[in-house]
Tab-separated table of C-alpha atoms in Angstrom:
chain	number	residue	atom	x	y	z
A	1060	UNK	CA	34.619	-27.637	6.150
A	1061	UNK	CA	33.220	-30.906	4.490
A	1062	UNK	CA	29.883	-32.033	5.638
A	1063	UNK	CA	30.789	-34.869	8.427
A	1064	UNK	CA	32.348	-32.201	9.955
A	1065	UNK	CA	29.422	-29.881	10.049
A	1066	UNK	CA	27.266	-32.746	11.116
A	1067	UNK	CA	29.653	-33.520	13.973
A	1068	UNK	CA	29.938	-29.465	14.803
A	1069	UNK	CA	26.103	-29.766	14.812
A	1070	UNK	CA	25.864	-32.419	17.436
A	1071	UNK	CA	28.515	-31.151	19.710
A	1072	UNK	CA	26.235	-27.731	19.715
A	1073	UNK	CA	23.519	-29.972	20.432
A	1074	UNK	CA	24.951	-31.354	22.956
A	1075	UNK	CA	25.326	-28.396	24.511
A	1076	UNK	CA	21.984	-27.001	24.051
A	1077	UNK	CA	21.119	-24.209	25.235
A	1078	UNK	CA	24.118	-23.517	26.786
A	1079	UNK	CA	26.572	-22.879	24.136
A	1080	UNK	CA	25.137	-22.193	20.540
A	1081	UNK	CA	25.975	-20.441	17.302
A	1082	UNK	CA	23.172	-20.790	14.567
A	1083	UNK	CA	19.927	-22.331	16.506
A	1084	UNK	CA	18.166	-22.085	13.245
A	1085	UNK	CA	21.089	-24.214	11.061
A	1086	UNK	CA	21.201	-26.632	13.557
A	1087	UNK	CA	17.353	-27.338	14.556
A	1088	UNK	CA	16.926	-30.066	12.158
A	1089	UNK	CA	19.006	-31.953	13.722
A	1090	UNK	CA	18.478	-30.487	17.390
A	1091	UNK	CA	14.895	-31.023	18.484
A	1092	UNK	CA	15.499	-28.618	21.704
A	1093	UNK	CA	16.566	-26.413	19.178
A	1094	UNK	CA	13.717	-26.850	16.505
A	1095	UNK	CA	11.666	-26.454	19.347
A	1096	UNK	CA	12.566	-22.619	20.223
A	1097	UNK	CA	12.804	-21.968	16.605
A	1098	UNK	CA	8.841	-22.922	16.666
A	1099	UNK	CA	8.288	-21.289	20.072
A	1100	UNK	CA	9.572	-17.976	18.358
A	1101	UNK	CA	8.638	-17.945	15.264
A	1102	UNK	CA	4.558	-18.672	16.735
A	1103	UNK	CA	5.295	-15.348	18.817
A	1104	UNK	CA	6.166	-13.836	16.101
A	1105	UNK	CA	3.372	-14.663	14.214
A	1106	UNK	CA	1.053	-13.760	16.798
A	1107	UNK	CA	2.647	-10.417	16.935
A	1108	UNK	CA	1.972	-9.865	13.293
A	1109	UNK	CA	-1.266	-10.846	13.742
A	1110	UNK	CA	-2.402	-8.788	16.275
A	1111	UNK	CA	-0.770	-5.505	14.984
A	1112	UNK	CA	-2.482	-6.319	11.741
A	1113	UNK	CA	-5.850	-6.311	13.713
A	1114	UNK	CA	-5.196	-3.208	15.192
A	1115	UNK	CA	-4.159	-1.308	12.564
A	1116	UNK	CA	-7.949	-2.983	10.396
A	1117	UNK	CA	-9.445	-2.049	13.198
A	1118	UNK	CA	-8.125	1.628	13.019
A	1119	UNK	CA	-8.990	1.379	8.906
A	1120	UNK	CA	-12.446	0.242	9.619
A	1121	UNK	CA	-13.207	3.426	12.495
A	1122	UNK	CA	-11.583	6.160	9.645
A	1123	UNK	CA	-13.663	4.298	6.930
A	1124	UNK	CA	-14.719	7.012	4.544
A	1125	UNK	CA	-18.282	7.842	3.736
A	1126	UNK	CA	-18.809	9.020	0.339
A	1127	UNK	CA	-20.953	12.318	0.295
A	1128	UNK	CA	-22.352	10.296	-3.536
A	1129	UNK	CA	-22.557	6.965	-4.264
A	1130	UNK	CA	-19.282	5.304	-5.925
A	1131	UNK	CA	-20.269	2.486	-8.290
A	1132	UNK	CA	-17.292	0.673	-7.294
A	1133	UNK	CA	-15.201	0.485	-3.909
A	1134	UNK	CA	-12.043	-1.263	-2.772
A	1135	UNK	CA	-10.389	-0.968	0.645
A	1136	UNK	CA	-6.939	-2.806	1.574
A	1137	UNK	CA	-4.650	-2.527	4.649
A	1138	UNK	CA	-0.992	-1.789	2.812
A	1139	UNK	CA	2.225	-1.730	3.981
A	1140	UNK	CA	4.370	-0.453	1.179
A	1141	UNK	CA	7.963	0.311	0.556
A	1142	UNK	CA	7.232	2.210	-2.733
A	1143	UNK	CA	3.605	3.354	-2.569
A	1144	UNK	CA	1.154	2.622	-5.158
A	1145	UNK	CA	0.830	2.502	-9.064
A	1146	UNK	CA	-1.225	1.536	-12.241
A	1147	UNK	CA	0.710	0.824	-14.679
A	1148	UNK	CA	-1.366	-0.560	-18.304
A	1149	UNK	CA	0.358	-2.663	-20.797
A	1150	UNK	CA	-0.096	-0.859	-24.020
A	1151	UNK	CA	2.142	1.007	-26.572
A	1152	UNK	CA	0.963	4.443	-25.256
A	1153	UNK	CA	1.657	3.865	-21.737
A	1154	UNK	CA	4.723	6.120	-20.019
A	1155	UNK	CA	7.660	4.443	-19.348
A	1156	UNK	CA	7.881	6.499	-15.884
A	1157	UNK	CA	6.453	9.572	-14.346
A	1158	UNK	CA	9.178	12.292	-13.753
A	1159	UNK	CA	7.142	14.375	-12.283
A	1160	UNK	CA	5.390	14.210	-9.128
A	1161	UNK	CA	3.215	16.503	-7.818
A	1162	UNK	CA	2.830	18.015	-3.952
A	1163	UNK	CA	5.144	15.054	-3.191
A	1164	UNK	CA	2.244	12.916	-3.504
A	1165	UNK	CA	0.875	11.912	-7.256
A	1166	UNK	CA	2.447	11.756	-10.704
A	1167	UNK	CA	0.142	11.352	-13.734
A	1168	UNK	CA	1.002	10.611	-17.607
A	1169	UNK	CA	-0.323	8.176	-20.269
A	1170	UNK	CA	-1.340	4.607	-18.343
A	1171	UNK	CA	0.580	5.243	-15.993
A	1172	UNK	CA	0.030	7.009	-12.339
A	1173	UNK	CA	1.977	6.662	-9.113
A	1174	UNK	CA	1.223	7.341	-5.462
A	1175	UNK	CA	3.957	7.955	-3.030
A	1176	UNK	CA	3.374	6.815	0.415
A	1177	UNK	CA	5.692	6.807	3.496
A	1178	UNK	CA	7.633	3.109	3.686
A	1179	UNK	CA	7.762	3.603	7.496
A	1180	UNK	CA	3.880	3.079	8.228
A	1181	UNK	CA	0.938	0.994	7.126
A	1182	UNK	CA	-1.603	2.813	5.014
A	1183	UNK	CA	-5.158	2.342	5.145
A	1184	UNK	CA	-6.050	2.387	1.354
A	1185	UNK	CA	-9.435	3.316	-0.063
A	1186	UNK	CA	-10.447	3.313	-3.482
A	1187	UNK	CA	-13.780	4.677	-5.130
A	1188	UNK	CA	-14.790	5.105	-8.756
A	1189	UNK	CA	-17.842	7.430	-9.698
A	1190	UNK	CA	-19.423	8.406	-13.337
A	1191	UNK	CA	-19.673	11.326	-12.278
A	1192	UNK	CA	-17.616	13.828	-10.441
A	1193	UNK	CA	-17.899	13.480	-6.943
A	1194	UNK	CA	-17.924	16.588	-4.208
A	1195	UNK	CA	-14.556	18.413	-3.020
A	1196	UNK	CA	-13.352	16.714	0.616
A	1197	UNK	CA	-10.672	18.255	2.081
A	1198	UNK	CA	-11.436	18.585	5.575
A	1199	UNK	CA	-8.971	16.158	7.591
A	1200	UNK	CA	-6.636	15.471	5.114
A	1201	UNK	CA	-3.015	16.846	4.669
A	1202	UNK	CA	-3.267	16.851	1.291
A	1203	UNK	CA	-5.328	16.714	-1.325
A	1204	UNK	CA	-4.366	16.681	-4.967
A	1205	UNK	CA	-6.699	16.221	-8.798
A	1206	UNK	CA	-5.100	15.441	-11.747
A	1207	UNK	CA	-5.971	14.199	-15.008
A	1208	UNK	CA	-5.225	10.584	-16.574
A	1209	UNK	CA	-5.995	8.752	-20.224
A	1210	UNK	CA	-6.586	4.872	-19.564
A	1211	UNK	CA	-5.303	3.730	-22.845
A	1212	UNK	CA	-6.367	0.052	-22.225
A	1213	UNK	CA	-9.966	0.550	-19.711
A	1214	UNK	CA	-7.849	-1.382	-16.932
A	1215	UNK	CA	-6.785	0.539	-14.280
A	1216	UNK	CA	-5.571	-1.090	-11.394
A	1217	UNK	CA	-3.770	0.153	-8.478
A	1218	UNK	CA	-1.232	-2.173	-6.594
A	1219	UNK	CA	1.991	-2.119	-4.589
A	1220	UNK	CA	4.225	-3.195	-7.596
A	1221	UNK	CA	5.939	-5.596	-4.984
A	1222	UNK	CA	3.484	-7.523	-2.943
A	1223	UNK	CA	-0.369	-8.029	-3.174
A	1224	UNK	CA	-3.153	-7.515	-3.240
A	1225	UNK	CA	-3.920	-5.435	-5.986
A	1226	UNK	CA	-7.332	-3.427	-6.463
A	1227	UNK	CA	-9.850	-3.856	-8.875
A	1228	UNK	CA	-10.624	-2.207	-12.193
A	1229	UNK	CA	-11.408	1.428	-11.688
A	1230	UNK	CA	-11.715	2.190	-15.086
A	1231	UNK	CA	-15.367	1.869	-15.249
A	1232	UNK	CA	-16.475	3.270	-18.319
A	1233	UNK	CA	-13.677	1.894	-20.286
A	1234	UNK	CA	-10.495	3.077	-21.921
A	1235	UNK	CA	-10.515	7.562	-21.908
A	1236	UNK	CA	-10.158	10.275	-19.882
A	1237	UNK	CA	-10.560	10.150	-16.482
A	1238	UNK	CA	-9.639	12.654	-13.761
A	1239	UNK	CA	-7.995	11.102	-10.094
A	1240	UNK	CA	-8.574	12.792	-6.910
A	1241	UNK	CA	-5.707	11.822	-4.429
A	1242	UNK	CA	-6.206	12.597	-0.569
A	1243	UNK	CA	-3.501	11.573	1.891
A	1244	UNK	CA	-3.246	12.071	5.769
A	1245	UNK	CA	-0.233	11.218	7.452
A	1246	UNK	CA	0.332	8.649	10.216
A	1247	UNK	CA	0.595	9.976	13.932
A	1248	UNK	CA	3.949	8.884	14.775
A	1249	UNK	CA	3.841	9.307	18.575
A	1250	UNK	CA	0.885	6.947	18.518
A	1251	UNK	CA	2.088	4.716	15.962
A	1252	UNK	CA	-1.264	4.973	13.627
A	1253	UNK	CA	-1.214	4.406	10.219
A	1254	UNK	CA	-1.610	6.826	7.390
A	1255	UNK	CA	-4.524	7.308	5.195
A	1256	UNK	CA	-5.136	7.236	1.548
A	1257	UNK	CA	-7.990	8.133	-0.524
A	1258	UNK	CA	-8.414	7.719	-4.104
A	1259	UNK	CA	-11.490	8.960	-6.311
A	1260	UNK	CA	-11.320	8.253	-10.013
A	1261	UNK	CA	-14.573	9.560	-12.226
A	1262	UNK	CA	-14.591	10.351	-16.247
A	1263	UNK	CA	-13.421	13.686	-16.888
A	1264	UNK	CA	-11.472	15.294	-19.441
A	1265	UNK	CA	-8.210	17.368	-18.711
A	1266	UNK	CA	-4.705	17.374	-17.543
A	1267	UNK	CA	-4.858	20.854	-15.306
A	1268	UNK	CA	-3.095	20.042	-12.053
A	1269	UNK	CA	-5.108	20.695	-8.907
A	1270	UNK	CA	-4.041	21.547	-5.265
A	1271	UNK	CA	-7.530	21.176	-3.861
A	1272	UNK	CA	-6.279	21.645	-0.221
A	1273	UNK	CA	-4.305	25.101	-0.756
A	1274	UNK	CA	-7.148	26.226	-3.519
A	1275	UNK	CA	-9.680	25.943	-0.421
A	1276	UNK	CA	-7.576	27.461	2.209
């Protein structure tokens, strides 16, 4: 259709506004009724966004976790991620992927490490990095998983490879062995909460892969 006749197919549904319409959004800049309910629901829509995102801080800020040691560093972020979380370090000796994940939850190799996470629920993300190895905490948690990773580059950095934000450095002593605690609890889907993750990284050498939750049961 050339474009007079899309203009003139815009102002007869203008005309007819709100009566008779096809594509409200095409036509609203040229329709101010139009442009008007576009604004109208996009604002409630915004304002929906905004207020689930309160509730569902508010819920991270109640579950905050207290550390039974002080971390020297500590990040927490609201998430809402389609393909969980990873740190990925830009060096020759870094894994190209992680084939393996373990308890459905945590794959480990060379500068690399991923965390799965449900893509149906927001996650309330917590990050803490000791120098030294912090207590076992597996009370509350579904799972709880330790495994060992070598930080070719000292910058490890967790993030939701398709959106922000990203965490900060949790590499703290630098490029070498570290060993990464992963707890997860699972949203409560009748109640529409959103699940929990927990991740404690503290220099320690080995790769041994630990089910902390079925070692203490």
């Amino acid at each position: 259709m050339p474009d007079h006749a899309l203009l003139a197919y815009g102002r007869a549904q203008c005309a007819a506004y709100p009566r008779v319409v096809d594509y409200m959004d095409v036509i609203a800049s040229i329709c101010p009724p139009a442009a008007a309910d576009v604004l109208r629901e996009s604002s409630i829509a915004e304002a929906a966004y905004a207020r689930r995102d309160a509730a569902v801080q508010a819920i991270c800020d109640r579950s905050r976790h207290r550390p039974r040691i002080t971390p020297v560093r500590v990040a927490r972020v609201p998430e809402f991620s389609e393909v969980g979380m990873e740190a990925w370090e830009d060096h020759e000796d870094s894994a190209e992927d992680v084939s393996l994940m373990h308890g459905d939850l945590v794959g480990s190799a060379p500068g690399y490490l991923s965390i799965d996470l449900s893509s149906e629920a927001e996650a309330c993300v917590t990050a803490e990095a000791y120098r030294r190895r912090p207590p076992v905490e597996v009370k509350g948690w579904d799972k709880v998983i330790g495994v060992g990773y070598r930080s070719p580059t000292g910058d490890f950095v967790l993030r939701d490879p398709m959106a922000e934000p990203e965490l900060p450095n949790l590499a703290i002593v630098g490029k070498g062995h570290y060993r990464v605690r992963v707890h997860y609890r699972e949203p409560d889907w009748e109640a529409d909460t959103p699940q929990h993750l927990l991740v404690m990284i503290y220099p320690g050498r080995g790769d041994r892969v630990i089910d902390l939750k079925k070692s203490s049961s």
